[in-house]
Amino acid sequence: RFSGSGRRPRRNCRRSGARPCRRLRVCALGECVQGLVPNLLLGALVARRKVERHHAQHSRQMRQRQLMDAALSLAMEDGVDSVTVSAVAKRAGLARSSIYEYFASSADLIADLVMEEMDYYNKRLLKAVDKVEDPFEYISLWIEEALQYVVDGRHLLVKSLNTVTTPNYRKADIAQGHRDLMGTIIKPLSEIGL
């Protein structure tokens, strides 16, 4: 029967017994309840939600990348002391409060910069020694690329970033990044007896 409000009473799904969602009026199994959402449209709604979720994740990654790029440019231009939440927000063109959706503090942001730079350096070293079998040639190319990194000035960024106290919960990640960097040279050194 109809209630006094003129709306139909909501029913549970006949098959699962689940209560319907208020918004879509579908049960937990995705079945149409009360015939309000035809099954054909239900599939389209589910697909749309997946696309929206993917878009939201992609948008979040792009925003985080935007913040990282702003922080990196500030650090390279004016030093690590210029990497503050408000300066990064201003450079990225965002509200200061929005940064806290991605990073707990400026120290957390700097820890991410350190991790990203170590990853960049590691990839650069591995690219330089890619497919090299001879350990002596490997070591020579590795050292050459490490020195080129210094000549390019990027080591100054890492050096200045390491002067900032990073959060304790990030120290293990940074230490692992250092171990990964050194892991690229350990095998050839052990092959020649060092």
mmCIF file of N, CA, C and O in Angstrom, residues 45-105:
data_model
loop_
_atom_site.group_PDB
_atom_site.id
_atom_site.type_symbol
_atom_site.label_atom_id
_atom_site.label_comp_id
_atom_site.label_asym_id
_atom_site.label_seq_id
_atom_site.Cartn_x
_atom_site.Cartn_y
_atom_site.Cartn_z
ATOM 1 N N LEU A 45 25.087 2.749 -15.385
ATOM 2 C CA LEU A 45 25.417 3.485 -14.166
ATOM 3 C C LEU A 45 26.659 2.924 -13.493
ATOM 4 O O LEU A 45 27.508 3.670 -13.010
ATOM 5 N N VAL A 46 26.762 1.594 -13.471
ATOM 6 C CA VAL A 46 27.936 0.961 -12.870
ATOM 7 C C VAL A 46 29.179 1.335 -13.661
ATOM 8 O O VAL A 46 30.217 1.687 -13.096
ATOM 9 N N ALA A 47 29.085 1.305 -14.994
ATOM 10 C CA ALA A 47 30.222 1.673 -15.835
ATOM 11 C C ALA A 47 30.589 3.140 -15.619
ATOM 12 O O ALA A 47 31.768 3.499 -15.551
ATOM 13 N N ARG A 48 29.591 3.992 -15.484
ATOM 14 C CA ARG A 48 29.843 5.415 -15.267
ATOM 15 C C ARG A 48 30.565 5.642 -13.948
ATOM 16 O O ARG A 48 31.475 6.456 -13.858
ATOM 17 N N ARG A 49 30.145 4.913 -12.914
ATOM 18 C CA ARG A 49 30.809 5.048 -11.615
ATOM 19 C C ARG A 49 32.273 4.635 -11.703
ATOM 20 O O ARG A 49 33.142 5.247 -11.098
ATOM 21 N N LYS A 50 32.562 3.566 -12.463
ATOM 22 C CA LYS A 50 33.952 3.125 -12.625
ATOM 23 C C LYS A 50 34.769 4.207 -13.314
ATOM 24 O O LYS A 50 35.901 4.488 -12.920
ATOM 25 N N VAL A 51 34.210 4.811 -14.347
ATOM 26 C CA VAL A 51 34.904 5.877 -15.070
ATOM 27 C C VAL A 51 35.127 7.075 -14.151
ATOM 28 O O VAL A 51 36.205 7.662 -14.130
ATOM 29 N N GLU A 52 34.114 7.436 -13.377
ATOM 30 C CA GLU A 52 34.252 8.563 -12.453
ATOM 31 C C GLU A 52 35.309 8.289 -11.395
ATOM 32 O O GLU A 52 36.083 9.169 -11.039
ATOM 33 N N ARG A 53 35.354 7.048 -10.880
ATOM 34 C CA ARG A 53 36.370 6.675 -9.897
ATOM 35 C C ARG A 53 37.760 6.777 -10.506
ATOM 36 O O ARG A 53 38.688 7.302 -9.896
ATOM 37 N N HIS A 54 37.901 6.271 -11.747
ATOM 38 C CA HIS A 54 39.191 6.328 -12.437
ATOM 39 C C HIS A 54 39.588 7.786 -12.664
ATOM 40 O O HIS A 54 40.738 8.167 -12.456
ATOM 41 N N HIS A 55 38.624 8.606 -13.091
ATOM 42 C CA HIS A 55 38.908 10.015 -13.331
ATOM 43 C C HIS A 55 39.333 10.706 -12.035
ATOM 44 O O HIS A 55 40.258 11.528 -12.034
ATOM 45 N N ALA A 56 38.677 10.383 -10.935
ATOM 46 C CA ALA A 56 39.021 10.994 -9.644
ATOM 47 C C ALA A 56 40.435 10.595 -9.228
ATOM 48 O O ALA A 56 41.203 11.435 -8.744
ATOM 49 N N GLN A 57 40.804 9.330 -9.431
ATOM 50 C CA GLN A 57 42.152 8.878 -9.088
ATOM 51 C C GLN A 57 43.188 9.575 -9.970
ATOM 52 O O GLN A 57 44.232 10.018 -9.494
ATOM 53 N N HIS A 58 42.891 9.668 -11.257
ATOM 54 C CA HIS A 58 43.806 10.314 -12.193
ATOM 55 C C HIS A 58 43.952 11.795 -11.844
ATOM 56 O O HIS A 58 45.062 12.341 -11.851
ATOM 57 N N SER A 59 42.854 12.434 -11.521
ATOM 58 C CA SER A 59 42.878 13.845 -11.149
ATOM 59 C C SER A 59 43.702 14.043 -9.881
ATOM 60 O O SER A 59 44.476 14.999 -9.773
ATOM 61 N N ARG A 60 43.553 13.145 -8.924
ATOM 62 C CA ARG A 60 44.318 13.225 -7.678
ATOM 63 C C ARG A 60 45.816 13.062 -7.949
ATOM 64 O O ARG A 60 46.640 13.782 -7.399
ATOM 65 N N GLN A 61 46.165 12.120 -8.818
ATOM 66 C CA GLN A 61 47.573 11.914 -9.162
ATOM 67 C C GLN A 61 48.148 13.137 -9.869
ATOM 68 O O GLN A 61 49.285 13.530 -9.610
ATOM 69 N N MET A 62 47.347 13.743 -10.748
ATOM 70 C CA MET A 62 47.806 14.940 -11.452
ATOM 71 C C MET A 62 48.012 16.102 -10.476
ATOM 72 O O MET A 62 48.988 16.841 -10.585
ATOM 73 N N ARG A 63 47.122 16.265 -9.527
ATOM 74 C CA ARG A 63 47.240 17.337 -8.545
ATOM 75 C C ARG A 63 48.470 17.113 -7.671
ATOM 76 O O ARG A 63 49.216 18.038 -7.382
ATOM 77 N N GLN A 64 48.700 15.867 -7.268
ATOM 78 C CA GLN A 64 49.872 15.565 -6.453
ATOM 79 C C GLN A 64 51.150 15.832 -7.255
ATOM 80 O O GLN A 64 52.117 16.374 -6.730
ATOM 81 N N ARG A 65 51.154 15.472 -8.529
ATOM 82 C CA ARG A 65 52.295 15.739 -9.402
ATOM 83 C C ARG A 65 52.531 17.247 -9.521
ATOM 84 O O ARG A 65 53.657 17.719 -9.507
ATOM 85 N N GLN A 66 51.447 18.003 -9.634
ATOM 86 C CA GLN A 66 51.522 19.454 -9.722
ATOM 87 C C GLN A 66 52.182 20.027 -8.462
ATOM 88 O O GLN A 66 53.033 20.917 -8.547
ATOM 89 N N LEU A 67 51.812 19.513 -7.309
ATOM 90 C CA LEU A 67 52.394 19.973 -6.047
ATOM 91 C C LEU A 67 53.872 19.598 -5.950
ATOM 92 O O LEU A 67 54.699 20.400 -5.507
ATOM 93 N N MET A 68 54.200 18.389 -6.373
ATOM 94 C CA MET A 68 55.596 17.941 -6.336
ATOM 95 C C MET A 68 56.451 18.794 -7.269
ATOM 96 O O MET A 68 57.572 19.178 -6.918
ATOM 97 N N ASP A 69 55.943 19.091 -8.455
ATOM 98 C CA ASP A 69 56.691 19.917 -9.402
ATOM 99 C C ASP A 69 56.904 21.322 -8.855
ATOM 100 O O ASP A 69 57.979 21.906 -9.011
ATOM 101 N N ALA A 70 55.881 21.868 -8.207
ATOM 102 C CA ALA A 70 56.003 23.198 -7.608
ATOM 103 C C ALA A 70 57.055 23.192 -6.498
ATOM 104 O O ALA A 70 57.899 24.094 -6.422
ATOM 105 N N ALA A 71 57.034 22.173 -5.665
ATOM 106 C CA ALA A 71 58.014 22.069 -4.577
ATOM 107 C C ALA A 71 59.421 21.876 -5.127
ATOM 108 O O ALA A 71 60.384 22.477 -4.631
ATOM 109 N N LEU A 72 59.557 21.061 -6.163
ATOM 110 C CA LEU A 72 60.858 20.812 -6.773
ATOM 111 C C LEU A 72 61.423 22.096 -7.373
ATOM 112 O O LEU A 72 62.602 22.419 -7.178
ATOM 113 N N SER A 73 60.585 22.849 -8.077
ATOM 114 C CA SER A 73 61.078 24.088 -8.678
ATOM 115 C C SER A 73 61.466 25.100 -7.605
ATOM 116 O O SER A 73 62.472 25.806 -7.748
ATOM 117 N N LEU A 74 60.717 25.176 -6.525
ATOM 118 C CA LEU A 74 61.087 26.069 -5.426
ATOM 119 C C LEU A 74 62.425 25.664 -4.815
ATOM 120 O O LEU A 74 63.278 26.517 -4.543
ATOM 121 N N ALA A 75 62.598 24.368 -4.592
ATOM 122 C CA ALA A 75 63.837 23.876 -3.985
ATOM 123 C C ALA A 75 65.034 24.129 -4.899
ATOM 124 O O ALA A 75 66.114 24.504 -4.427
ATOM 125 N N MET A 76 64.849 23.951 -6.203
ATOM 126 C CA MET A 76 65.963 24.145 -7.143
ATOM 127 C C MET A 76 66.301 25.633 -7.286
ATOM 128 O O MET A 76 67.456 25.987 -7.439
ATOM 129 N N GLU A 77 65.291 26.486 -7.248
ATOM 130 C CA GLU A 77 65.509 27.922 -7.445
ATOM 131 C C GLU A 77 66.035 28.617 -6.193
ATOM 132 O O GLU A 77 66.996 29.385 -6.260
ATOM 133 N N ASP A 78 65.381 28.370 -5.050
ATOM 134 C CA ASP A 78 65.666 29.157 -3.856
ATOM 135 C C ASP A 78 66.163 28.335 -2.673
ATOM 136 O O ASP A 78 66.276 28.871 -1.572
ATOM 137 N N GLY A 79 66.379 27.058 -2.856
ATOM 138 C CA GLY A 79 66.839 26.219 -1.759
ATOM 139 C C GLY A 79 65.692 25.577 -1.004
ATOM 140 O O GLY A 79 64.532 25.962 -1.145
ATOM 141 N N VAL A 80 66.035 24.619 -0.186
ATOM 142 C CA VAL A 80 65.033 23.815 0.500
ATOM 143 C C VAL A 80 64.252 24.619 1.534
ATOM 144 O O VAL A 80 63.099 24.299 1.832
ATOM 145 N N ASP A 81 64.845 25.678 2.057
ATOM 146 C CA ASP A 81 64.140 26.479 3.060
ATOM 147 C C ASP A 81 62.922 27.185 2.481
ATOM 148 O O ASP A 81 62.025 27.591 3.221
ATOM 149 N N SER A 82 62.893 27.335 1.164
ATOM 150 C CA SER A 82 61.751 28.002 0.522
ATOM 151 C C SER A 82 60.568 27.064 0.312
ATOM 152 O O SER A 82 59.497 27.505 -0.085
ATOM 153 N N VAL A 83 60.763 25.782 0.578
ATOM 154 C CA VAL A 83 59.682 24.806 0.389
ATOM 155 C C VAL A 83 58.810 24.790 1.639
ATOM 156 O O VAL A 83 59.044 24.035 2.571
ATOM 157 N N THR A 84 57.824 25.659 1.631
ATOM 158 C CA THR A 84 56.844 25.706 2.709
ATOM 159 C C THR A 84 55.477 25.395 2.102
ATOM 160 O O THR A 84 55.296 25.483 0.883
ATOM 161 N N VAL A 85 54.542 25.046 2.945
ATOM 162 C CA VAL A 85 53.209 24.706 2.465
ATOM 163 C C VAL A 85 52.594 25.879 1.709
ATOM 164 O O VAL A 85 52.045 25.722 0.622
ATOM 165 N N SER A 86 52.718 27.075 2.259
ATOM 166 C CA SER A 86 52.099 28.231 1.599
ATOM 167 C C SER A 86 52.804 28.572 0.286
ATOM 168 O O SER A 86 52.147 28.926 -0.695
ATOM 169 N N ALA A 87 54.140 28.448 0.235
ATOM 170 C CA ALA A 87 54.869 28.748 -1.002
ATOM 171 C C ALA A 87 54.542 27.741 -2.095
ATOM 172 O O ALA A 87 54.363 28.110 -3.262
ATOM 173 N N VAL A 88 54.455 26.473 -1.725
ATOM 174 C CA VAL A 88 54.114 25.436 -2.705
ATOM 175 C C VAL A 88 52.691 25.638 -3.208
ATOM 176 O O VAL A 88 52.421 25.527 -4.410
ATOM 177 N N ALA A 89 51.788 25.967 -2.305
ATOM 178 C CA ALA A 89 50.398 26.207 -2.708
ATOM 179 C C ALA A 89 50.313 27.381 -3.669
ATOM 180 O O ALA A 89 49.620 27.315 -4.688
ATOM 181 N N LYS A 90 51.035 28.436 -3.362
ATOM 182 C CA LYS A 90 51.020 29.617 -4.227
ATOM 183 C C LYS A 90 51.592 29.283 -5.596
ATOM 184 O O LYS A 90 51.027 29.659 -6.622
ATOM 185 N N ARG A 91 52.712 28.566 -5.627
ATOM 186 C CA ARG A 91 53.343 28.198 -6.906
ATOM 187 C C ARG A 91 52.442 27.290 -7.727
ATOM 188 O O ARG A 91 52.371 27.395 -8.940
ATOM 189 N N ALA A 92 51.733 26.393 -7.054
ATOM 190 C CA ALA A 92 50.854 25.452 -7.758
ATOM 191 C C ALA A 92 49.506 26.072 -8.100
ATOM 192 O O ALA A 92 48.726 25.486 -8.854
ATOM 193 N N GLY A 93 49.217 27.237 -7.525
ATOM 194 C CA GLY A 93 47.938 27.884 -7.791
ATOM 195 C C GLY A 93 46.774 27.241 -7.057
ATOM 196 O O GLY A 93 45.649 27.228 -7.544
ATOM 197 N N LEU A 94 47.050 26.709 -5.868
ATOM 198 C CA LEU A 94 46.024 26.038 -5.070
ATOM 199 C C LEU A 94 45.887 26.714 -3.715
ATOM 200 O O LEU A 94 46.755 27.473 -3.300
ATOM 201 N N ALA A 95 44.823 26.393 -3.053
ATOM 202 C CA ALA A 95 44.635 26.871 -1.684
ATOM 203 C C ALA A 95 45.606 26.129 -0.765
ATOM 204 O O ALA A 95 45.900 24.952 -0.975
ATOM 205 N N ARG A 96 46.093 26.824 0.248
ATOM 206 C CA ARG A 96 47.043 26.235 1.188
ATOM 207 C C ARG A 96 46.473 24.974 1.839
ATOM 208 O O ARG A 96 47.172 23.982 2.017
ATOM 209 N N SER A 97 45.205 25.020 2.179
ATOM 210 C CA SER A 97 44.589 23.877 2.861
ATOM 211 C C SER A 97 44.509 22.639 1.972
ATOM 212 O O SER A 97 44.488 21.520 2.472
ATOM 213 N N SER A 98 44.478 22.822 0.663
ATOM 214 C CA SER A 98 44.359 21.651 -0.219
ATOM 215 C C SER A 98 45.621 20.797 -0.225
ATOM 216 O O SER A 98 45.570 19.612 -0.553
ATOM 217 N N ILE A 99 46.750 21.367 0.149
ATOM 218 C CA ILE A 99 47.994 20.596 0.183
ATOM 219 C C ILE A 99 47.917 19.505 1.245
ATOM 220 O O ILE A 99 48.454 18.418 1.076
ATOM 221 N N TYR A 100 47.193 19.792 2.317
ATOM 222 C CA TYR A 100 47.098 18.823 3.400
ATOM 223 C C TYR A 100 46.281 17.590 3.023
ATOM 224 O O TYR A 100 46.282 16.604 3.747
ATOM 225 N N GLU A 101 45.603 17.621 1.895
ATOM 226 C CA GLU A 101 44.934 16.422 1.388
ATOM 227 C C GLU A 101 45.947 15.424 0.852
ATOM 228 O O GLU A 101 45.662 14.233 0.746
ATOM 229 N N TYR A 102 47.131 15.914 0.504
ATOM 230 C CA TYR A 102 48.149 15.077 -0.124
ATOM 231 C C TYR A 102 49.367 14.848 0.764
ATOM 232 O O TYR A 102 50.009 13.801 0.681
ATOM 233 N N PHE A 103 49.706 15.832 1.589
ATOM 234 C CA PHE A 103 50.894 15.750 2.432
ATOM 235 C C PHE A 103 50.552 16.235 3.836
ATOM 236 O O PHE A 103 49.833 17.211 3.991
ATOM 237 N N ALA A 104 51.101 15.566 4.841
ATOM 238 C CA ALA A 104 50.812 15.923 6.232
ATOM 239 C C ALA A 104 51.479 17.230 6.636
ATOM 240 O O ALA A 104 50.962 17.962 7.464
ATOM 241 N N SER A 105 52.641 17.525 6.035
ATOM 242 C CA SER A 105 53.381 18.740 6.387
ATOM 243 C C SER A 105 54.384 19.029 5.282
ATOM 244 O O SER A 105 54.557 18.232 4.349
#
